[in-house]
Amino acid sequence: MHTTTRVALRVTGALVAVAAVTTGCSQDTSTDTNGRSVSPPRSQHGLGDIIVGGKAVTGSQPSHLAKAPYQRTYTNGPLYAPVTGYRSMVYGNTGLEAVYDRTLGAGASGSARGDVTTTIEPAVQEAAFDALGDRQGAAVALDADSGELLAVVSTPSYDPARFSGRGSKDARAWKSATTDSRSPMLNRALKQADAPGATFSVVVAAAALEQKLYTTVDEATASPRTFVLPLSTKRVTGTSPQCENASIRTALRHSCANVFVKMAADLGLTRLGAVAEKFGFNDDTLKVPLSVAESSYPAAGTSTAGVALTGIGAGDVRATPLAMARVVAAVANGGRLVPPRLVKRVTDADGSTHRPEFQDGRSAKRAISRGTADALREVIGRSGQAGWTVGGRGESASSWFIGWTEAPGGRRTAVAVRVEGPAPTSGGDDEGHAAAEVARKILASVS
């Protein structure tokens, strides 16, 4: 039986902005007859580049091979690997390198085709990467209104430069990365869906309000402190006496598992599932344009006890960090589910720019009413960001945290963090702090 513990993180609306630190390959320049600096022809650059924060985080060098005249180089490869992917002369390519292969690749003549500019903000990406450190985990930060991804981080990571060539060192580096038991080449932010724990209670609370199970966040719920799952002997007990018949406001603040399993059971699979799908669950078509693992809510045939467990993100519900960031973004921006995007623009070799093709036809959809979103935003805003841990003693567990903040300029940023690791052996302050601390550092970096 899973147990649930909440750790709240208070973050003020006015955060101290961290100066952006940008990294990338320097561009050679020459001067014309008037002494002005001019850029060399694109053909001298070989491969096209992936741009982060106005600077290239990729480069290229001559390979002296007719069929593949250039070898890819990377700046801060592990930091940006979940975004760029890799381009290897032997092992192919992934990530944006693969999606925009025709744009970034160089032909036999060595002429580059263009560049891809991402939405990633270096300061936010670095804050997430540094905060996760050596732990296995992932973090996503996105602009709640535009859907622009500000950070996509997965740890441990890998350096794509180590196997971009075709020598024996490249082969050894490839073997090391692909056989590492910690799976450094897995993009945990986009491609690993896991039980989201009690962060999913935000979806349950939204469903209860949308489906008129309760009319306000302050109405008392019919929730015994110890709730016996339907047609089962399993019991779920609230963390404190305040959890008995707690309102949605109190239940979110105190992570009252009894309230949300009862609420999920009362809503039932169909009604709760319908709201979950409006938040983006059970959508296997989402791309950013990198492919994304489907976040899922269980289908028909799930037992009533199994449906109740989804109230605390257990049972058969699964979510990626991206999916949970989108949930909190929809709450923050008035109920709109905005398509996430990783690419700002594509620049062709002739200098012309255009919007990425995958964005065509995609528009924001309403996940929940503005009234429901405003009510939940006010609750989360007063209690700090919503973060929880799920897992039992001695089991493998994931510490989850979701939250949002509004900068002085009005930009709202949503964050989701998942940190893998053994479940705590005692219910103390250690539970949930791992993801909460990562989220705090990410939100502090947002300007």
Coordinates of C-alpha atoms in Angstrom, one line a residue:
M1 CA 0.0 0.0 0.0
H2 CA 1.4 3.3 -0.9
T3 CA 1.6 6.1 1.6
T4 CA 1.6 9.7 0.8
T5 CA 3.5 12.6 2.4
R6 CA 3.4 16.2 1.3
V7 CA 6.2 18.7 1.6
A8 CA 5.1 22.3 0.7
L9 CA 7.6 24.8 -0.7
R10 CA 6.8 28.5 -0.3
V11 CA 8.0 30.7 -3.1
T12 CA 7.2 34.3 -3.3
G13 CA 5.8 35.8 -6.5
A14 CA 8.7 38.2 -6.8
L15 CA 11.8 36.1 -7.3
V16 CA 15.3 37.3 -7.7
A17 CA 16.3 36.8 -11.3
V18 CA 19.5 34.9 -12.0
A19 CA 21.6 36.4 -14.8
A20 CA 21.5 34.1 -17.9
V21 CA 24.7 32.3 -18.6
T22 CA 24.9 31.3 -22.2
T23 CA 27.4 28.9 -23.7
G24 CA 28.2 27.9 -27.2
C25 CA 30.7 27.7 -30.0
S26 CA 32.3 30.9 -31.0
Q27 CA 31.8 32.1 -34.5
D28 CA 34.8 33.1 -36.6
T29 CA 34.6 36.6 -38.2
S30 CA 36.6 38.6 -40.6
T31 CA 36.5 42.3 -41.6
D32 CA 35.5 44.0 -44.9
T33 CA 37.4 46.8 -46.5
N34 CA 35.8 49.3 -44.1
G35 CA 37.0 47.3 -41.1
R36 CA 33.5 46.0 -40.2
S37 CA 33.0 42.5 -38.8
V38 CA 31.3 40.2 -41.1
S39 CA 30.3 36.5 -40.8
P40 CA 31.9 34.0 -43.1
P41 CA 29.8 32.1 -45.6
R42 CA 27.6 29.3 -44.1
S43 CA 29.6 26.7 -46.1
Q44 CA 32.6 27.3 -43.7
H45 CA 30.5 26.1 -40.8
G46 CA 29.8 22.6 -42.0
L47 CA 26.8 21.4 -40.1
G48 CA 24.0 23.7 -39.1
D49 CA 23.7 24.5 -35.4
I50 CA 21.2 24.2 -32.5
I51 CA 20.9 27.5 -30.7
V52 CA 20.2 28.1 -27.0
G53 CA 20.0 31.5 -25.5
G54 CA 21.3 33.2 -28.7
K55 CA 24.4 31.0 -28.9
A56 CA 25.2 27.7 -30.6
V57 CA 25.6 24.7 -28.3
T58 CA 26.7 22.6 -31.3
G59 CA 29.5 22.9 -33.8
S60 CA 31.4 20.9 -36.4
Q61 CA 34.9 20.1 -37.5
P62 CA 36.2 18.5 -40.7
S63 CA 36.2 14.7 -40.7
H64 CA 38.2 14.4 -44.0
L65 CA 35.7 11.8 -45.2
A66 CA 33.9 12.4 -48.6
K67 CA 30.5 11.0 -47.5
A68 CA 30.5 12.7 -44.1
P69 CA 32.7 15.7 -44.4
Y70 CA 32.0 17.0 -40.9
Q71 CA 31.9 15.6 -37.4
R72 CA 29.6 17.1 -34.8
T73 CA 31.0 18.9 -31.7
Y74 CA 29.1 19.9 -28.6
T75 CA 29.4 22.6 -26.0
N76 CA 28.2 21.5 -22.5
G77 CA 27.0 18.3 -24.1
P78 CA 25.6 16.6 -20.9
L79 CA 23.6 19.8 -20.0
Y80 CA 21.8 20.0 -23.3
A81 CA 21.8 16.3 -24.4
P82 CA 18.0 15.8 -23.6
V83 CA 17.4 18.7 -26.1
T84 CA 20.0 18.2 -28.8
G85 CA 20.2 14.4 -28.7
Y86 CA 23.3 13.1 -30.5
R87 CA 24.7 13.1 -34.1
S88 CA 27.2 10.3 -34.6
M89 CA 29.1 9.2 -37.7
V90 CA 28.5 5.6 -36.7
Y91 CA 25.4 5.4 -34.4
G92 CA 23.0 7.8 -36.2
N93 CA 21.2 10.6 -34.5
T94 CA 18.4 11.4 -32.0
G95 CA 16.7 14.4 -30.4
L96 CA 16.6 17.7 -32.4
E97 CA 19.5 16.4 -34.4
A98 CA 17.2 13.7 -35.8
V99 CA 14.0 15.8 -36.1
Y100 CA 15.8 18.5 -38.1
D101 CA 18.3 16.3 -39.8
R102 CA 17.6 17.9 -43.2
T103 CA 18.1 21.4 -41.8
L104 CA 21.2 20.7 -39.7
G105 CA 22.9 18.1 -41.9
A106 CA 25.6 19.0 -44.4
G107 CA 25.7 17.5 -47.9
A108 CA 28.7 16.1 -49.7
S109 CA 29.7 19.6 -50.7
G110 CA 30.0 20.6 -47.0
S111 CA 27.4 23.4 -47.3
A112 CA 25.2 23.8 -44.2
R113 CA 21.5 23.9 -44.5
G114 CA 20.4 26.0 -41.5
D115 CA 20.0 26.4 -37.7
V116 CA 17.4 25.5 -35.2
T117 CA 16.7 28.0 -32.4
T118 CA 15.2 26.5 -29.2
T119 CA 13.1 28.0 -26.4
I120 CA 15.4 26.8 -23.7
E121 CA 16.8 29.4 -21.3
P122 CA 20.3 28.7 -20.2
A123 CA 20.0 30.0 -16.7
V124 CA 16.9 27.8 -16.1
Q125 CA 18.4 24.7 -17.7
E126 CA 21.6 25.1 -15.7
A127 CA 19.7 25.6 -12.4
A128 CA 17.7 22.4 -13.0
F129 CA 20.8 20.4 -14.1
D130 CA 22.9 21.6 -11.1
A131 CA 20.1 21.0 -8.6
L132 CA 19.5 17.4 -9.7
G133 CA 23.2 16.7 -9.6
D134 CA 24.2 13.0 -9.7
R135 CA 20.7 11.8 -8.8
Q136 CA 18.4 10.0 -11.2
G137 CA 15.6 12.3 -12.1
A138 CA 14.1 14.9 -14.4
A139 CA 12.8 18.4 -14.4
V140 CA 10.7 20.5 -16.8
A141 CA 10.0 24.2 -16.7
L142 CA 7.7 25.9 -19.1
D143 CA 6.1 29.2 -19.8
A144 CA 2.5 28.6 -18.6
D145 CA 1.0 31.0 -21.2
S146 CA 3.0 30.3 -24.3
G147 CA 4.0 26.7 -23.7
E148 CA 7.6 27.4 -24.4
L149 CA 9.9 24.9 -22.7
L150 CA 12.5 26.8 -20.6
A151 CA 14.2 23.7 -19.3
V152 CA 14.2 20.0 -20.2
V153 CA 16.7 18.2 -17.9
S154 CA 17.3 14.5 -17.4
T155 CA 20.0 13.1 -15.0
P156 CA 22.3 11.3 -15.1
S157 CA 23.2 12.6 -18.6
Y158 CA 25.8 11.8 -21.2
D159 CA 28.1 13.7 -23.5
P160 CA 27.2 13.2 -27.2
A161 CA 30.6 14.5 -28.2
R162 CA 32.3 11.4 -26.9
F163 CA 30.9 9.2 -29.6
S164 CA 30.2 11.6 -32.5
G165 CA 33.2 10.3 -34.5
R166 CA 34.1 6.8 -35.7
G167 CA 37.3 5.9 -33.7
S168 CA 37.9 3.3 -31.0
K169 CA 37.4 5.9 -28.3
D170 CA 34.0 6.6 -29.7
A171 CA 33.1 3.0 -29.7
R172 CA 34.2 2.6 -26.0
A173 CA 32.2 5.7 -25.0
W174 CA 29.1 4.4 -26.8
K175 CA 29.3 1.1 -25.1
S176 CA 29.8 2.8 -21.7
A177 CA 26.7 5.0 -22.2
T178 CA 24.4 2.3 -23.6
T179 CA 25.3 -0.3 -20.9
D180 CA 25.2 2.0 -17.9
S181 CA 22.7 0.7 -15.4
R182 CA 21.5 4.2 -14.6
S183 CA 20.3 4.7 -18.2
P184 CA 21.9 8.1 -18.9
M185 CA 20.6 8.1 -22.5
L186 CA 17.0 7.9 -21.3
N187 CA 15.2 11.2 -21.6
R188 CA 13.4 11.0 -18.3
A189 CA 11.7 14.4 -18.7
L190 CA 9.9 13.4 -21.9
K191 CA 10.0 9.7 -22.3
Q192 CA 9.6 8.1 -18.9
A193 CA 6.0 8.0 -17.5
D194 CA 5.8 7.0 -13.8
A195 CA 3.2 7.0 -11.1
P196 CA 2.9 10.8 -10.3
G197 CA 2.0 10.3 -6.6
A198 CA -0.2 12.9 -4.9
T199 CA 0.6 15.6 -7.4
F200 CA -2.2 14.0 -9.4
S201 CA -4.5 15.1 -6.6
V202 CA -4.6 18.5 -8.3
V203 CA -6.3 16.8 -11.3
V204 CA -8.7 15.0 -8.9
A205 CA -9.6 18.2 -7.1
A206 CA -10.2 19.9 -10.5
A207 CA -12.5 17.0 -11.5
A208 CA -14.5 17.3 -8.3
L209 CA -15.1 21.0 -9.0
E210 CA -15.8 20.6 -12.7
Q211 CA -18.2 17.7 -12.1
K212 CA -20.0 19.5 -9.3
L213 CA -19.1 17.0 -6.7
Y214 CA -18.2 20.0 -4.6
T215 CA -19.1 23.6 -5.3
T216 CA -16.2 25.4 -3.7
V217 CA -12.7 24.6 -2.4
D218 CA -13.9 25.4 1.2
E219 CA -16.9 23.0 1.3
A220 CA -16.4 20.1 3.7
T221 CA -16.0 16.8 2.0
A222 CA -17.6 13.5 3.1
S223 CA -14.3 11.9 4.0
P224 CA -13.7 9.7 7.0
R225 CA -10.1 10.0 8.2
T226 CA -9.6 6.3 7.5
F227 CA -11.2 5.3 4.2
V228 CA -11.6 1.6 3.2
L229 CA -11.2 1.2 -0.5
P230 CA -14.3 -0.1 -2.3
L231 CA -14.6 -3.9 -2.4
S232 CA -11.3 -4.2 -0.6
T233 CA -9.8 -4.5 2.9
K234 CA -7.2 -1.8 2.2
R235 CA -7.3 1.3 4.2
V236 CA -6.0 4.8 3.6
T237 CA -5.6 7.1 6.5
G238 CA -5.2 10.9 6.4
T239 CA -2.0 12.4 7.8
S240 CA -3.6 14.4 10.5
P241 CA -7.0 14.8 12.3
Q242 CA -7.6 17.8 10.1
C243 CA -8.0 15.4 7.2
E244 CA -11.4 14.1 8.4
N245 CA -14.0 15.6 6.1
A246 CA -11.4 18.1 5.0
S247 CA -12.2 20.7 2.3
I248 CA -10.3 20.6 -0.9
R249 CA -8.2 23.6 0.4
T250 CA -7.3 21.7 3.6
A251 CA -6.7 18.4 1.8
L252 CA -4.3 20.0 -0.7
R253 CA -2.4 21.8 2.1
H254 CA -2.1 18.7 4.3
S255 CA -1.9 16.0 1.6
C256 CA -5.0 14.2 2.9
A257 CA -4.8 10.9 1.0
N258 CA -8.1 9.8 2.5
V259 CA -9.9 12.7 0.9
F260 CA -8.5 12.1 -2.6
V261 CA -9.0 8.4 -2.7
K262 CA -12.6 8.9 -1.6
M263 CA -13.1 11.7 -4.1
A264 CA -11.7 9.5 -6.9
A265 CA -14.0 6.7 -5.9
D266 CA -17.0 9.0 -5.8
L267 CA -16.2 10.5 -9.2
G268 CA -15.7 7.1 -10.8
L269 CA -13.5 6.1 -13.7
T270 CA -15.6 7.9 -16.5
R271 CA -15.9 11.3 -14.9
L272 CA -12.4 11.5 -13.5
G273 CA -10.9 10.0 -16.7
A274 CA -12.7 12.6 -18.8
V275 CA -11.1 15.5 -16.9
A276 CA -7.7 13.8 -16.9
E277 CA -7.9 13.5 -20.7
K278 CA -8.6 17.3 -20.9
F279 CA -5.4 17.8 -19.1
G280 CA -3.6 15.8 -21.8
F281 CA -3.7 12.2 -20.5
N282 CA -4.2 9.4 -22.9
D283 CA -2.9 11.5 -25.8
D284 CA -0.3 9.5 -27.8
T285 CA 0.1 12.2 -30.5
L286 CA 1.9 14.9 -28.5
K287 CA 5.3 16.1 -29.8
V288 CA 7.4 19.1 -28.9
P289 CA 8.7 18.2 -31.6
L290 CA 10.6 15.4 -29.8
S291 CA 8.4 12.4 -29.3
V292 CA 6.9 12.2 -25.8
A293 CA 5.8 9.1 -23.9
E294 CA 2.1 8.9 -23.4
S295 CA 0.8 9.9 -19.9
S296 CA -2.1 7.6 -19.2
Y297 CA -5.2 7.3 -17.0
P298 CA -6.6 3.8 -16.7
A299 CA -9.3 2.5 -19.1
A300 CA -12.5 0.7 -18.6
G301 CA -12.2 -2.5 -16.6
T302 CA -10.3 -1.0 -13.7
S303 CA -11.6 -2.1 -10.4
T304 CA -13.3 0.4 -8.1
A305 CA -10.4 0.1 -5.6
G306 CA -8.0 0.8 -8.5
V307 CA -9.9 3.9 -9.4
A308 CA -9.8 5.1 -5.8
L309 CA -6.0 4.7 -5.8
T310 CA -5.6 7.0 -8.8
G311 CA -6.8 9.8 -6.4
I312 CA -3.2 9.8 -5.0
G313 CA -1.5 9.1 -8.3
A314 CA -1.1 5.4 -7.6
G315 CA -2.7 2.4 -9.3
D316 CA -2.4 2.5 -13.0
V317 CA -2.1 6.2 -13.6
R318 CA 1.2 7.3 -15.2
A319 CA 2.7 10.7 -16.1
T320 CA 5.8 12.2 -17.4
P321 CA 7.3 15.3 -15.8
L322 CA 6.2 17.2 -18.9
A323 CA 2.6 16.1 -18.3
M324 CA 2.6 17.3 -14.7
A325 CA 4.2 20.6 -15.7
R326 CA 1.3 21.1 -18.1
V327 CA -1.2 20.3 -15.4
V328 CA 0.1 23.0 -13.1
A329 CA 0.5 25.4 -16.1
A330 CA -3.2 25.0 -16.9
V331 CA -4.1 25.9 -13.4
A332 CA -1.8 28.9 -13.4
N333 CA -3.0 30.3 -16.7
G334 CA -6.8 30.2 -16.1
G335 CA -7.5 26.6 -17.3
R336 CA -6.0 26.6 -20.8
L337 CA -3.9 23.6 -21.8
V338 CA -1.2 25.1 -24.1
P339 CA 0.8 22.9 -26.6
P340 CA 4.4 22.7 -25.3
R341 CA 7.1 23.7 -27.8
L342 CA 10.8 23.3 -27.7
V343 CA 11.7 25.1 -31.0
K344 CA 11.2 28.8 -31.5
R345 CA 12.2 29.1 -35.2
V346 CA 14.1 27.4 -38.0
T347 CA 16.6 29.4 -40.1
D348 CA 17.4 28.2 -43.6
A349 CA 20.8 28.5 -45.2
D350 CA 19.6 31.6 -47.1
G351 CA 18.7 33.4 -43.8
S352 CA 15.0 33.0 -44.1
T353 CA 13.1 31.9 -41.0
H354 CA 9.9 30.0 -40.4
R355 CA 7.8 28.5 -37.7
P356 CA 8.4 24.8 -37.0
E357 CA 6.0 22.7 -39.0
F358 CA 4.8 20.6 -36.1
Q359 CA 3.2 23.7 -34.6
D360 CA 0.7 24.1 -37.5
G361 CA -2.8 23.3 -36.4
R362 CA -2.0 23.2 -32.7
S363 CA -3.8 25.6 -30.4
A364 CA -4.6 25.9 -26.7
K365 CA -7.6 23.9 -25.5
R366 CA -9.6 24.4 -22.3
A367 CA -8.8 21.8 -19.7
I368 CA -10.9 23.3 -16.9
S369 CA -13.1 26.4 -16.4
R370 CA -11.5 29.6 -15.4
G371 CA -13.4 29.5 -12.1
T372 CA -12.0 26.1 -11.2
A373 CA -8.5 27.2 -12.3
D374 CA -8.7 30.4 -10.3
A375 CA -9.9 28.6 -7.2
L376 CA -7.1 26.0 -7.3
R377 CA -4.5 28.6 -8.1
E378 CA -5.5 30.6 -5.1
V379 CA -5.2 27.5 -2.9
I380 CA -1.8 26.5 -4.2
G381 CA -0.6 30.0 -4.1
R382 CA -1.4 30.5 -0.4
S383 CA 0.0 27.1 0.7
G384 CA 3.1 27.2 -1.4
Q385 CA 3.7 25.0 -4.3
A386 CA 2.2 21.5 -4.3
G387 CA 4.7 18.7 -3.8
W388 CA 4.5 15.2 -2.6
T389 CA 6.3 11.9 -2.2
V390 CA 4.8 8.5 -3.1
G391 CA 6.4 5.1 -2.1
G392 CA 6.5 2.7 0.7
R393 CA 9.3 1.7 3.2
G394 CA 12.0 -0.2 1.5
E395 CA 10.6 0.2 -2.0
S396 CA 11.9 2.2 -4.9
A397 CA 10.2 5.6 -4.9
S398 CA 9.9 8.8 -6.8
S399 CA 9.8 12.2 -5.1
W400 CA 7.5 14.5 -7.1
F401 CA 7.0 18.2 -6.9
I402 CA 4.9 20.6 -9.0
G403 CA 4.6 24.3 -8.7
W404 CA 4.4 27.6 -10.4
T405 CA 5.4 31.2 -9.8
E406 CA 4.8 34.6 -11.4
A407 CA 7.7 36.9 -12.0
P408 CA 7.4 40.7 -11.4
G409 CA 7.0 41.1 -15.2
G410 CA 4.0 38.9 -15.2
R411 CA 5.4 35.7 -16.8
R412 CA 4.1 32.6 -15.1
T413 CA 6.4 29.6 -15.1
A414 CA 5.3 26.0 -14.3
V415 CA 7.7 23.4 -13.0
A416 CA 7.6 19.7 -12.4
V417 CA 10.4 17.7 -10.8
R418 CA 10.7 13.9 -10.2
V419 CA 13.7 12.5 -8.3
E420 CA 14.2 8.7 -8.2
G421 CA 15.6 6.9 -5.2
P422 CA 14.9 4.5 -2.4
A423 CA 11.9 5.4 -0.2
P424 CA 12.7 6.9 3.1
T425 CA 12.9 4.5 6.0
S426 CA 11.1 6.9 8.3
G427 CA 8.5 9.6 7.8
G428 CA 10.6 12.6 8.4
D429 CA 11.7 15.8 6.7
D430 CA 13.6 13.8 4.1
E431 CA 10.4 12.7 2.4
G432 CA 9.7 14.9 -0.6
H433 CA 12.6 17.4 0.1
A434 CA 14.7 16.1 -2.8
A435 CA 12.2 17.2 -5.5
A436 CA 11.1 20.3 -3.6
E437 CA 14.7 21.6 -3.3
V438 CA 15.3 21.1 -7.0
A439 CA 12.1 23.0 -7.8
R440 CA 13.0 25.9 -5.5
K441 CA 16.2 26.4 -7.3
I442 CA 14.6 26.2 -10.7
L443 CA 11.9 28.8 -9.7
A444 CA 14.5 31.1 -8.3
S445 CA 16.3 31.2 -11.6
V446 CA 13.2 32.4 -13.5
S447 CA 13.3 36.0 -14.5

